[in-house]
Amino acid sequence: MGAENLAGKPLIDIALPLDGAPGEQRSLVVANTDSRDEQIQRAFPDARVVKTLNTVHVDVMVDPARVPGQHNIFVSGNDPEAKRTVSTLLTEFGWQSDAILDLGDIRTARGVEMYAPLLFTLAGVLDTWDFNIAIVQRQRGLKFS
Ligand SMILES: NC(=O)c1ccc[n+]([C@@H]2O[C@H](COP(=O)([O-])OP(=O)(O)OC[C@H]3O[C@@H](n4cnc5c(N)ncnc54)[C@H](OP(=O)(O)O)[C@@H]3O)[C@@H](O)[C@H]2O)c1
């Protein structure tokens, strides 16, 4: 598309950065100290990259009610306004506002990308793609910081 066409625009990345083809044993091609989204943000510094949706199957992305109960979807990105725009889009897909967790800046895409191997393992074990992560927490639980 060219950097000039992406400048200033929210750019949604849903990629699982895996090598190989579906059905093959696949590995992450970037992990730990970098992510696909940081690579995209570096390549297109004026785009407002937001990572989301990669933790669920495509059918669940646009129809979260396929999975019963409250379950979560994540957004990562450096630009708060872009994340708000993308969150609005997610609510139009059917995601509840309080199910959308803002993980922080674009570096937090590393974690959701590294979930990919577990996503595939779970799909095989459960023999379905209609599942998702649900965050449950204790009220007034042990503080992180
Ligand atoms: N499917 C899911 O449930 C799911 C879940 C989470 C995340 N994702 C992510 O969503 C993305 C799309 O997934 P998908 O299942 O739709 O994959 P897909 O069916 O394999 O489609 C990939 C598309 O990317 C195009 N493509 C591949 N390499 C390209 C290149 N170098 N330049 C331009 N286009 C290229 C392919 O074009 P050709 O057909 O011409 O090769 C194809 O249209 C992937 O990044 C995947 O990791 C998918």
PDB file of N, CA, C and O and ligand atoms in Angstrom, residues 13-18 22 26 36 51-61 119-120 129, ligand 1:
ATOM      1  N   ASP A  13      -3.319  -5.532  12.885  1.00  0.00           N
ATOM      2  CA  ASP A  13      -2.580  -6.752  12.537  1.00  0.00           C
ATOM      3  C   ASP A  13      -3.130  -7.902  13.363  1.00  0.00           C
ATOM      4  O   ASP A  13      -3.189  -7.812  14.589  1.00  0.00           O
ATOM      5  N   ILE A  14      -3.533  -8.963  12.685  1.00  0.00           N
ATOM      6  CA  ILE A  14      -4.092 -10.134  13.385  1.00  0.00           C
ATOM      7  C   ILE A  14      -3.164 -11.348  13.263  1.00  0.00           C
ATOM      8  O   ILE A  14      -3.553 -12.454  13.599  1.00  0.00           O
ATOM      9  N   ALA A  15      -1.951 -11.118  12.774  1.00  0.00           N
ATOM     10  CA  ALA A  15      -1.099 -12.247  12.359  1.00  0.00           C
ATOM     11  C   ALA A  15      -0.607 -13.090  13.534  1.00  0.00           C
ATOM     12  O   ALA A  15      -0.286 -12.598  14.609  1.00  0.00           O
ATOM     13  N   LEU A  16      -0.535 -14.374  13.256  1.00  0.00           N
ATOM     14  CA  LEU A  16       0.246 -15.307  14.056  1.00  0.00           C
ATOM     15  C   LEU A  16       1.540 -15.489  13.268  1.00  0.00           C
ATOM     16  O   LEU A  16       1.501 -16.051  12.172  1.00  0.00           O
ATOM     17  N   PRO A  17       2.667 -15.021  13.773  1.00  0.00           N
ATOM     18  CA  PRO A  17       3.892 -15.055  12.965  1.00  0.00           C
ATOM     19  C   PRO A  17       4.552 -16.441  12.967  1.00  0.00           C
ATOM     20  O   PRO A  17       5.583 -16.668  13.592  1.00  0.00           O
ATOM     21  N   LEU A  18       3.920 -17.337  12.220  1.00  0.00           N
ATOM     22  CA  LEU A  18       4.380 -18.731  12.175  1.00  0.00           C
ATOM     23  C   LEU A  18       4.960 -19.050  10.811  1.00  0.00           C
ATOM     24  O   LEU A  18       4.497 -18.524   9.793  1.00  0.00           O
ATOM     25  N   PRO A  22      -0.500 -24.437   7.362  1.00  0.00           N
ATOM     26  CA  PRO A  22      -1.437 -25.094   8.281  1.00  0.00           C
ATOM     27  C   PRO A  22      -1.349 -26.617   8.149  1.00  0.00           C
ATOM     28  O   PRO A  22      -1.253 -27.140   7.044  1.00  0.00           O
ATOM     29  N   ARG A  26       4.704 -26.041  13.144  1.00  0.00           N
ATOM     30  CA  ARG A  26       5.058 -24.659  12.839  1.00  0.00           C
ATOM     31  C   ARG A  26       5.752 -24.003  14.028  1.00  0.00           C
ATOM     32  O   ARG A  26       5.497 -24.347  15.177  1.00  0.00           O
ATOM     33  N   ARG A  36       5.918  -9.361  15.450  1.00  0.00           N
ATOM     34  CA  ARG A  36       5.556  -8.951  14.085  1.00  0.00           C
ATOM     35  C   ARG A  36       5.104  -7.488  14.085  1.00  0.00           C
ATOM     36  O   ARG A  36       5.411  -6.731  13.167  1.00  0.00           O
ATOM     37  N   LYS A  51      -2.396  -4.450  17.457  1.00  0.00           N
ATOM     38  CA  LYS A  51      -2.514  -5.909  17.417  1.00  0.00           C
ATOM     39  C   LYS A  51      -3.784  -6.321  18.133  1.00  0.00           C
ATOM     40  O   LYS A  51      -4.046  -5.883  19.247  1.00  0.00           O
ATOM     41  N   THR A  52      -4.569  -7.144  17.484  1.00  0.00           N
ATOM     42  CA  THR A  52      -5.765  -7.677  18.140  1.00  0.00           C
ATOM     43  C   THR A  52      -6.221  -8.926  17.402  1.00  0.00           C
ATOM     44  O   THR A  52      -5.719  -9.233  16.294  1.00  0.00           O
ATOM     45  N   LEU A  53      -7.124  -9.663  18.003  1.00  0.00           N
ATOM     46  CA  LEU A  53      -7.880 -10.760  17.402  1.00  0.00           C
ATOM     47  C   LEU A  53      -7.078 -12.029  17.113  1.00  0.00           C
ATOM     48  O   LEU A  53      -7.674 -13.065  16.808  1.00  0.00           O
ATOM     49  N   ASN A  54      -5.752 -11.981  17.196  1.00  0.00           N
ATOM     50  CA  ASN A  54      -4.961 -13.142  16.782  1.00  0.00           C
ATOM     51  C   ASN A  54      -5.099 -14.319  17.746  1.00  0.00           C
ATOM     52  O   ASN A  54      -4.662 -15.418  17.416  1.00  0.00           O
ATOM     53  N   THR A  55      -5.705 -14.093  18.925  1.00  0.00           N
ATOM     54  CA  THR A  55      -5.799 -15.170  19.925  1.00  0.00           C
ATOM     55  C   THR A  55      -7.026 -16.047  19.727  1.00  0.00           C
ATOM     56  O   THR A  55      -7.249 -16.965  20.521  1.00  0.00           O
ATOM     57  N   VAL A  56      -7.825 -15.736  18.706  1.00  0.00           N
ATOM     58  CA  VAL A  56      -9.014 -16.570  18.427  1.00  0.00           C
ATOM     59  C   VAL A  56      -9.073 -16.926  16.945  1.00  0.00           C
ATOM     60  O   VAL A  56      -8.452 -16.277  16.098  1.00  0.00           O
ATOM     61  N   HIS A  57      -9.856 -17.955  16.654  1.00  0.00           N
ATOM     62  CA  HIS A  57     -10.084 -18.353  15.265  1.00  0.00           C
ATOM     63  C   HIS A  57     -10.875 -17.269  14.537  1.00  0.00           C
ATOM     64  O   HIS A  57     -11.616 -16.500  15.151  1.00  0.00           O
ATOM     65  N   VAL A  58     -10.733 -17.229  13.229  1.00  0.00           N
ATOM     66  CA  VAL A  58     -11.387 -16.187  12.434  1.00  0.00           C
ATOM     67  C   VAL A  58     -12.894 -16.164  12.652  1.00  0.00           C
ATOM     68  O   VAL A  58     -13.508 -15.083  12.671  1.00  0.00           O
ATOM     69  N   ASP A  59     -13.518 -17.314  12.835  1.00  0.00           N
ATOM     70  CA  ASP A  59     -14.970 -17.335  13.040  1.00  0.00           C
ATOM     71  C   ASP A  59     -15.355 -16.641  14.351  1.00  0.00           C
ATOM     72  O   ASP A  59     -16.402 -15.984  14.441  1.00  0.00           O
ATOM     73  N   VAL A  60     -14.516 -16.831  15.365  1.00  0.00           N
ATOM     74  CA  VAL A  60     -14.790 -16.210  16.668  1.00  0.00           C
ATOM     75  C   VAL A  60     -14.469 -14.718  16.628  1.00  0.00           C
ATOM     76  O   VAL A  60     -15.135 -13.913  17.298  1.00  0.00           O
ATOM     77  N   MET A  61     -13.479 -14.338  15.833  1.00  0.00           N
ATOM     78  CA  MET A  61     -13.110 -12.910  15.726  1.00  0.00           C
ATOM     79  C   MET A  61     -14.331 -12.048  15.469  1.00  0.00           C
ATOM     80  O   MET A  61     -14.508 -11.004  16.091  1.00  0.00           O
ATOM     81  N   LEU A 119      -2.482 -21.968  21.293  1.00  0.00           N
ATOM     82  CA  LEU A 119      -3.759 -21.891  20.565  1.00  0.00           C
ATOM     83  C   LEU A 119      -3.941 -23.125  19.682  1.00  0.00           C
ATOM     84  O   LEU A 119      -4.998 -23.767  19.693  1.00  0.00           O
ATOM     85  N   PHE A 120      -2.891 -23.483  18.944  1.00  0.00           N
ATOM     86  CA  PHE A 120      -2.991 -24.641  18.045  1.00  0.00           C
ATOM     87  C   PHE A 120      -3.075 -25.948  18.834  1.00  0.00           C
ATOM     88  O   PHE A 120      -3.823 -26.856  18.472  1.00  0.00           O
ATOM     89  N   TRP A 129     -12.341 -25.044  17.150  1.00  0.00           N
ATOM     90  CA  TRP A 129     -11.781 -23.680  17.207  1.00  0.00           C
ATOM     91  C   TRP A 129     -12.697 -22.755  17.990  1.00  0.00           C
ATOM     92  O   TRP A 129     -12.393 -21.556  18.143  1.00  0.00           O
TER      93      TRP A 129
HETATM   94  N1  LIG B   1      -7.599 -18.198  10.182  1.00  0.00           N
HETATM   95  C1  LIG B   1      -7.624 -17.961  11.488  1.00  0.00           C
HETATM   96  O1  LIG B   1      -8.484 -18.467  12.228  1.00  0.00           O
HETATM   97  C2  LIG B   1      -6.619 -17.029  12.090  1.00  0.00           C
HETATM   98  C3  LIG B   1      -6.584 -16.890  13.494  1.00  0.00           C
HETATM   99  C4  LIG B   1      -5.678 -16.003  14.051  1.00  0.00           C
HETATM  100  C5  LIG B   1      -4.835 -15.291  13.233  1.00  0.00           C
HETATM  101  N2  LIG B   1      -4.864 -15.478  11.878  1.00  0.00           N
HETATM  102  C6  LIG B   1      -3.951 -14.724  11.043  1.00  0.00           C
HETATM  103  O2  LIG B   1      -4.681 -14.095  10.007  1.00  0.00           O
HETATM  104  C7  LIG B   1      -3.876 -14.013   8.840  1.00  0.00           C
HETATM  105  C8  LIG B   1      -4.650 -14.587   7.675  1.00  0.00           C
HETATM  106  O3  LIG B   1      -4.987 -15.907   8.014  1.00  0.00           O
HETATM  107  P1  LIG B   1      -5.780 -16.811   7.013  1.00  0.00           P
HETATM  108  O4  LIG B   1      -6.235 -17.992   7.778  1.00  0.00           O
HETATM  109  O5  LIG B   1      -6.786 -15.975   6.285  1.00  0.00           O
HETATM  110  O6  LIG B   1      -4.618 -17.246   6.068  1.00  0.00           O
HETATM  111  P2  LIG B   1      -4.689 -17.740   4.556  1.00  0.00           P
HETATM  112  O7  LIG B   1      -6.053 -18.291   4.256  1.00  0.00           O
HETATM  113  O8  LIG B   1      -3.492 -18.589   4.366  1.00  0.00           O
HETATM  114  O9  LIG B   1      -4.563 -16.405   3.732  1.00  0.00           O
HETATM  115  C9  LIG B   1      -3.361 -15.718   3.715  1.00  0.00           C
HETATM  116  C10 LIG B   1      -3.484 -14.632   2.655  1.00  0.00           C
HETATM  117  O10 LIG B   1      -2.258 -13.886   2.651  1.00  0.00           O
HETATM  118  C11 LIG B   1      -1.819 -13.784   1.323  1.00  0.00           C
HETATM  119  N3  LIG B   1      -0.361 -13.710   1.316  1.00  0.00           N
HETATM  120  C12 LIG B   1       0.507 -14.595   1.810  1.00  0.00           C
HETATM  121  N4  LIG B   1       1.767 -14.175   1.627  1.00  0.00           N
HETATM  122  C13 LIG B   1       1.667 -12.970   0.991  1.00  0.00           C
HETATM  123  C14 LIG B   1       2.610 -12.028   0.526  1.00  0.00           C
HETATM  124  N5  LIG B   1       3.923 -12.235   0.688  1.00  0.00           N
HETATM  125  N6  LIG B   1       2.164 -10.913  -0.060  1.00  0.00           N
HETATM  126  C15 LIG B   1       0.845 -10.677  -0.209  1.00  0.00           C
HETATM  127  N7  LIG B   1      -0.102 -11.544   0.231  1.00  0.00           N
HETATM  128  C16 LIG B   1       0.307 -12.670   0.822  1.00  0.00           C
HETATM  129  C17 LIG B   1      -2.306 -15.038   0.627  1.00  0.00           C
HETATM  130  O11 LIG B   1      -2.400 -14.803  -0.758  1.00  0.00           O
HETATM  131  P3  LIG B   1      -2.438 -16.049  -1.802  1.00  0.00           P
HETATM  132  O12 LIG B   1      -3.698 -16.789  -1.562  1.00  0.00           O
HETATM  133  O13 LIG B   1      -2.383 -15.363  -3.110  1.00  0.00           O
HETATM  134  O14 LIG B   1      -1.226 -16.874  -1.490  1.00  0.00           O
HETATM  135  C18 LIG B   1      -3.685 -15.212   1.274  1.00  0.00           C
HETATM  136  O15 LIG B   1      -4.665 -14.436   0.602  1.00  0.00           O
HETATM  137  C19 LIG B   1      -2.591 -14.769   9.137  1.00  0.00           C
HETATM  138  O16 LIG B   1      -1.608 -13.854   9.498  1.00  0.00           O
HETATM  139  C20 LIG B   1      -2.958 -15.630  10.326  1.00  0.00           C
HETATM  140  O17 LIG B   1      -1.837 -15.885  11.159  1.00  0.00           O
HETATM  141  C21 LIG B   1      -5.745 -16.319  11.293  1.00  0.00           C
END
